[in-house]
JSON list of C-alpha atoms in Angstrom, two decimals:
[
{"chain": "P", "resi": 1, "resn": "UNK", "atom": "CA", "xyz": [116.57, 9.38, 100.03]},
{"chain": "P", "resi": 2, "resn": "UNK", "atom": "CA", "xyz": [118.43, 11.74, 102.30]},
{"chain": "P", "resi": 3, "resn": "UNK", "atom": "CA", "xyz": [116.93, 14.99, 103.42]},
{"chain": "P", "resi": 4, "resn": "UNK", "atom": "CA", "xyz": [118.89, 18.20, 103.03]},
{"chain": "P", "resi": 5, "resn": "UNK", "atom": "CA", "xyz": [119.98, 18.37, 106.64]},
{"chain": "P", "resi": 6, "resn": "UNK", "atom": "CA", "xyz": [121.49, 14.88, 106.42]},
{"chain": "P", "resi": 7, "resn": "UNK", "atom": "CA", "xyz": [123.45, 15.97, 103.33]},
{"chain": "P", "resi": 8, "resn": "UNK", "atom": "CA", "xyz": [124.97, 18.92, 105.20]},
{"chain": "P", "resi": 9, "resn": "UNK", "atom": "CA", "xyz": [125.41, 16.97, 108.45]},
{"chain": "P", "resi": 10, "resn": "UNK", "atom": "CA", "xyz": [129.21, 16.96, 108.25]},
{"chain": "P", "resi": 11, "resn": "UNK", "atom": "CA", "xyz": [129.32, 20.59, 107.12]},
{"chain": "P", "resi": 12, "resn": "UNK", "atom": "CA", "xyz": [126.50, 22.09, 109.17]},
{"chain": "P", "resi": 13, "resn": "UNK", "atom": "CA", "xyz": [128.25, 25.47, 109.11]},
{"chain": "P", "resi": 14, "resn": "UNK", "atom": "CA", "xyz": [127.33, 25.68, 105.40]},
{"chain": "P", "resi": 15, "resn": "UNK", "atom": "CA", "xyz": [123.63, 25.80, 106.32]},
{"chain": "P", "resi": 16, "resn": "UNK", "atom": "CA", "xyz": [124.10, 29.45, 107.28]},
{"chain": "P", "resi": 17, "resn": "UNK", "atom": "CA", "xyz": [125.36, 30.45, 103.84]},
{"chain": "P", "resi": 18, "resn": "UNK", "atom": "CA", "xyz": [122.82, 32.51, 101.83]},
{"chain": "P", "resi": 19, "resn": "UNK", "atom": "CA", "xyz": [123.12, 30.26, 98.77]},
{"chain": "P", "resi": 20, "resn": "UNK", "atom": "CA", "xyz": [122.54, 27.12, 100.84]},
{"chain": "P", "resi": 21, "resn": "UNK", "atom": "CA", "xyz": [119.57, 28.73, 102.60]},
{"chain": "P", "resi": 22, "resn": "UNK", "atom": "CA", "xyz": [118.14, 29.57, 99.19]},
{"chain": "P", "resi": 23, "resn": "UNK", "atom": "CA", "xyz": [118.81, 26.01, 97.99]},
{"chain": "P", "resi": 24, "resn": "UNK", "atom": "CA", "xyz": [117.12, 24.52, 101.07]},
{"chain": "P", "resi": 25, "resn": "UNK", "atom": "CA", "xyz": [114.05, 26.72, 100.58]},
{"chain": "P", "resi": 26, "resn": "UNK", "atom": "CA", "xyz": [113.87, 25.76, 96.91]},
{"chain": "P", "resi": 27, "resn": "UNK", "atom": "CA", "xyz": [114.16, 22.04, 97.72]},
{"chain": "P", "resi": 28, "resn": "UNK", "atom": "CA", "xyz": [111.45, 22.28, 100.38]},
{"chain": "P", "resi": 29, "resn": "UNK", "atom": "CA", "xyz": [109.17, 23.99, 97.87]},
{"chain": "P", "resi": 30, "resn": "UNK", "atom": "CA", "xyz": [109.83, 21.22, 95.34]},
{"chain": "P", "resi": 31, "resn": "UNK", "atom": "CA", "xyz": [109.11, 18.56, 97.95]},
{"chain": "P", "resi": 32, "resn": "UNK", "atom": "CA", "xyz": [105.76, 20.21, 98.73]},
{"chain": "P", "resi": 33, "resn": "UNK", "atom": "CA", "xyz": [104.92, 20.31, 95.03]},
{"chain": "P", "resi": 34, "resn": "UNK", "atom": "CA", "xyz": [105.81, 16.63, 94.64]},
{"chain": "P", "resi": 35, "resn": "UNK", "atom": "CA", "xyz": [103.56, 15.68, 97.56]},
{"chain": "P", "resi": 36, "resn": "UNK", "atom": "CA", "xyz": [100.71, 17.76, 96.11]},
{"chain": "P", "resi": 37, "resn": "UNK", "atom": "CA", "xyz": [101.20, 16.18, 92.68]},
{"chain": "P", "resi": 38, "resn": "UNK", "atom": "CA", "xyz": [101.17, 12.65, 94.12]},
{"chain": "P", "resi": 39, "resn": "UNK", "atom": "CA", "xyz": [98.02, 13.47, 96.09]},
{"chain": "P", "resi": 40, "resn": "UNK", "atom": "CA", "xyz": [96.27, 14.85, 92.98]},
{"chain": "P", "resi": 41, "resn": "UNK", "atom": "CA", "xyz": [97.31, 11.81, 90.95]},
{"chain": "P", "resi": 42, "resn": "UNK", "atom": "CA", "xyz": [95.98, 9.48, 93.63]},
{"chain": "P", "resi": 43, "resn": "UNK", "atom": "CA", "xyz": [92.70, 11.41, 93.81]},
{"chain": "P", "resi": 44, "resn": "UNK", "atom": "CA", "xyz": [92.31, 11.27, 90.01]},
{"chain": "P", "resi": 45, "resn": "UNK", "atom": "CA", "xyz": [93.00, 7.55, 90.02]},
{"chain": "P", "resi": 46, "resn": "UNK", "atom": "CA", "xyz": [90.48, 6.97, 92.78]},
{"chain": "P", "resi": 47, "resn": "UNK", "atom": "CA", "xyz": [87.80, 8.97, 90.96]},
{"chain": "P", "resi": 48, "resn": "UNK", "atom": "CA", "xyz": [88.37, 6.99, 87.78]},
{"chain": "P", "resi": 49, "resn": "UNK", "atom": "CA", "xyz": [88.13, 3.70, 89.66]},
{"chain": "P", "resi": 50, "resn": "UNK", "atom": "CA", "xyz": [84.96, 4.85, 91.39]},
{"chain": "P", "resi": 51, "resn": "UNK", "atom": "CA", "xyz": [83.40, 5.69, 88.02]},
{"chain": "P", "resi": 52, "resn": "UNK", "atom": "CA", "xyz": [84.34, 2.28, 86.66]},
{"chain": "P", "resi": 53, "resn": "UNK", "atom": "CA", "xyz": [82.89, 0.50, 89.68]},
{"chain": "P", "resi": 54, "resn": "UNK", "atom": "CA", "xyz": [79.69, 2.53, 89.49]},
{"chain": "P", "resi": 55, "resn": "UNK", "atom": "CA", "xyz": [79.29, 1.66, 85.81]},
{"chain": "P", "resi": 56, "resn": "UNK", "atom": "CA", "xyz": [79.83, -2.04, 86.52]},
{"chain": "P", "resi": 57, "resn": "UNK", "atom": "CA", "xyz": [77.20, -1.99, 89.26]},
{"chain": "P", "resi": 58, "resn": "UNK", "atom": "CA", "xyz": [74.82, -0.08, 86.96]},
{"chain": "P", "resi": 59, "resn": "UNK", "atom": "CA", "xyz": [75.36, -2.64, 84.18]},
{"chain": "P", "resi": 60, "resn": "UNK", "atom": "CA", "xyz": [74.79, -5.52, 86.58]},
{"chain": "P", "resi": 61, "resn": "UNK", "atom": "CA", "xyz": [71.54, -3.99, 87.77]},
{"chain": "P", "resi": 62, "resn": "UNK", "atom": "CA", "xyz": [70.34, -3.53, 84.17]},
{"chain": "P", "resi": 63, "resn": "UNK", "atom": "CA", "xyz": [71.11, -7.14, 83.24]},
{"chain": "P", "resi": 64, "resn": "UNK", "atom": "CA", "xyz": [69.35, -8.36, 86.38]},
{"chain": "P", "resi": 65, "resn": "UNK", "atom": "CA", "xyz": [66.31, -6.26, 85.43]},
{"chain": "P", "resi": 66, "resn": "UNK", "atom": "CA", "xyz": [66.36, -7.60, 81.87]},
{"chain": "P", "resi": 67, "resn": "UNK", "atom": "CA", "xyz": [66.59, -11.16, 83.20]},
{"chain": "P", "resi": 68, "resn": "UNK", "atom": "CA", "xyz": [63.55, -10.57, 85.42]},
{"chain": "P", "resi": 69, "resn": "UNK", "atom": "CA", "xyz": [61.59, -9.19, 82.45]},
{"chain": "P", "resi": 70, "resn": "UNK", "atom": "CA", "xyz": [62.46, -12.24, 80.34]},
{"chain": "P", "resi": 71, "resn": "UNK", "atom": "CA", "xyz": [61.27, -14.50, 83.14]},
{"chain": "P", "resi": 72, "resn": "UNK", "atom": "CA", "xyz": [58.13, -12.41, 83.68]},
{"chain": "P", "resi": 73, "resn": "UNK", "atom": "CA", "xyz": [57.05, -12.56, 80.02]},
{"chain": "P", "resi": 74, "resn": "UNK", "atom": "CA", "xyz": [58.14, -16.17, 79.51]},
{"chain": "P", "resi": 75, "resn": "UNK", "atom": "CA", "xyz": [60.99, -15.52, 77.11]},
{"chain": "P", "resi": 76, "resn": "UNK", "atom": "CA", "xyz": [63.99, -17.82, 77.10]},
{"chain": "P", "resi": 77, "resn": "UNK", "atom": "CA", "xyz": [66.94, -15.93, 78.53]},
{"chain": "P", "resi": 78, "resn": "UNK", "atom": "CA", "xyz": [70.40, -16.97, 79.68]},
{"chain": "P", "resi": 79, "resn": "UNK", "atom": "CA", "xyz": [70.76, -17.26, 83.43]},
{"chain": "P", "resi": 80, "resn": "UNK", "atom": "CA", "xyz": [73.21, -14.59, 84.44]},
{"chain": "P", "resi": 81, "resn": "UNK", "atom": "CA", "xyz": [71.80, -14.27, 87.95]},
{"chain": "P", "resi": 82, "resn": "UNK", "atom": "CA", "xyz": [74.51, -16.23, 89.76]},
{"chain": "P", "resi": 83, "resn": "UNK", "atom": "CA", "xyz": [77.31, -14.55, 87.83]},
{"chain": "P", "resi": 84, "resn": "UNK", "atom": "CA", "xyz": [75.95, -11.08, 88.38]},
{"chain": "P", "resi": 85, "resn": "UNK", "atom": "CA", "xyz": [75.28, -11.70, 92.05]},
{"chain": "P", "resi": 86, "resn": "UNK", "atom": "CA", "xyz": [78.81, -13.01, 92.58]},
{"chain": "P", "resi": 87, "resn": "UNK", "atom": "CA", "xyz": [80.35, -10.08, 90.71]},
{"chain": "P", "resi": 88, "resn": "UNK", "atom": "CA", "xyz": [78.27, -7.58, 92.64]},
{"chain": "P", "resi": 89, "resn": "UNK", "atom": "CA", "xyz": [79.12, -9.20, 95.96]},
{"chain": "P", "resi": 90, "resn": "UNK", "atom": "CA", "xyz": [82.80, -9.19, 95.09]},
{"chain": "P", "resi": 91, "resn": "UNK", "atom": "CA", "xyz": [82.79, -5.51, 94.08]},
{"chain": "P", "resi": 92, "resn": "UNK", "atom": "CA", "xyz": [80.84, -4.44, 97.15]},
{"chain": "P", "resi": 93, "resn": "UNK", "atom": "CA", "xyz": [83.14, -6.46, 99.42]},
{"chain": "P", "resi": 94, "resn": "UNK", "atom": "CA", "xyz": [86.28, -4.93, 97.85]},
{"chain": "P", "resi": 95, "resn": "UNK", "atom": "CA", "xyz": [84.78, -1.47, 98.25]},
{"chain": "P", "resi": 96, "resn": "UNK", "atom": "CA", "xyz": [83.93, -2.18, 101.89]},
{"chain": "P", "resi": 97, "resn": "UNK", "atom": "CA", "xyz": [87.45, -3.49, 102.58]},
{"chain": "P", "resi": 98, "resn": "UNK", "atom": "CA", "xyz": [89.00, -0.40, 101.01]},
{"chain": "P", "resi": 99, "resn": "UNK", "atom": "CA", "xyz": [86.50, 2.04, 102.54]},
{"chain": "P", "resi": 100, "resn": "UNK", "atom": "CA", "xyz": [85.21, 3.15, 99.15]},
{"chain": "P", "resi": 101, "resn": "UNK", "atom": "CA", "xyz": [81.59, 4.19, 99.40]},
{"chain": "P", "resi": 102, "resn": "UNK", "atom": "CA", "xyz": [79.42, 4.11, 96.29]}
]
């Protein structure tokens, strides 16, 4: 995408015209708004992903606790330990790689 000054490169004398000055100011304002919108959207997306990851970790911890209680009281319970540990390790590693701190 060309910036405004590249568009008027061949007719740079038009940049002094009041209407063009007004157009340039308007376009710069719109560009700032687009950048702000993209930033807000990215922040919202990151917050949602953080919430999801926190809930997954919370769920994993609860299942691990339940598994330990079943073992403690002698009840037969499925062995989710390896699966949960692998999932937790994966999530924590992805977070570390992407500098997301939970």
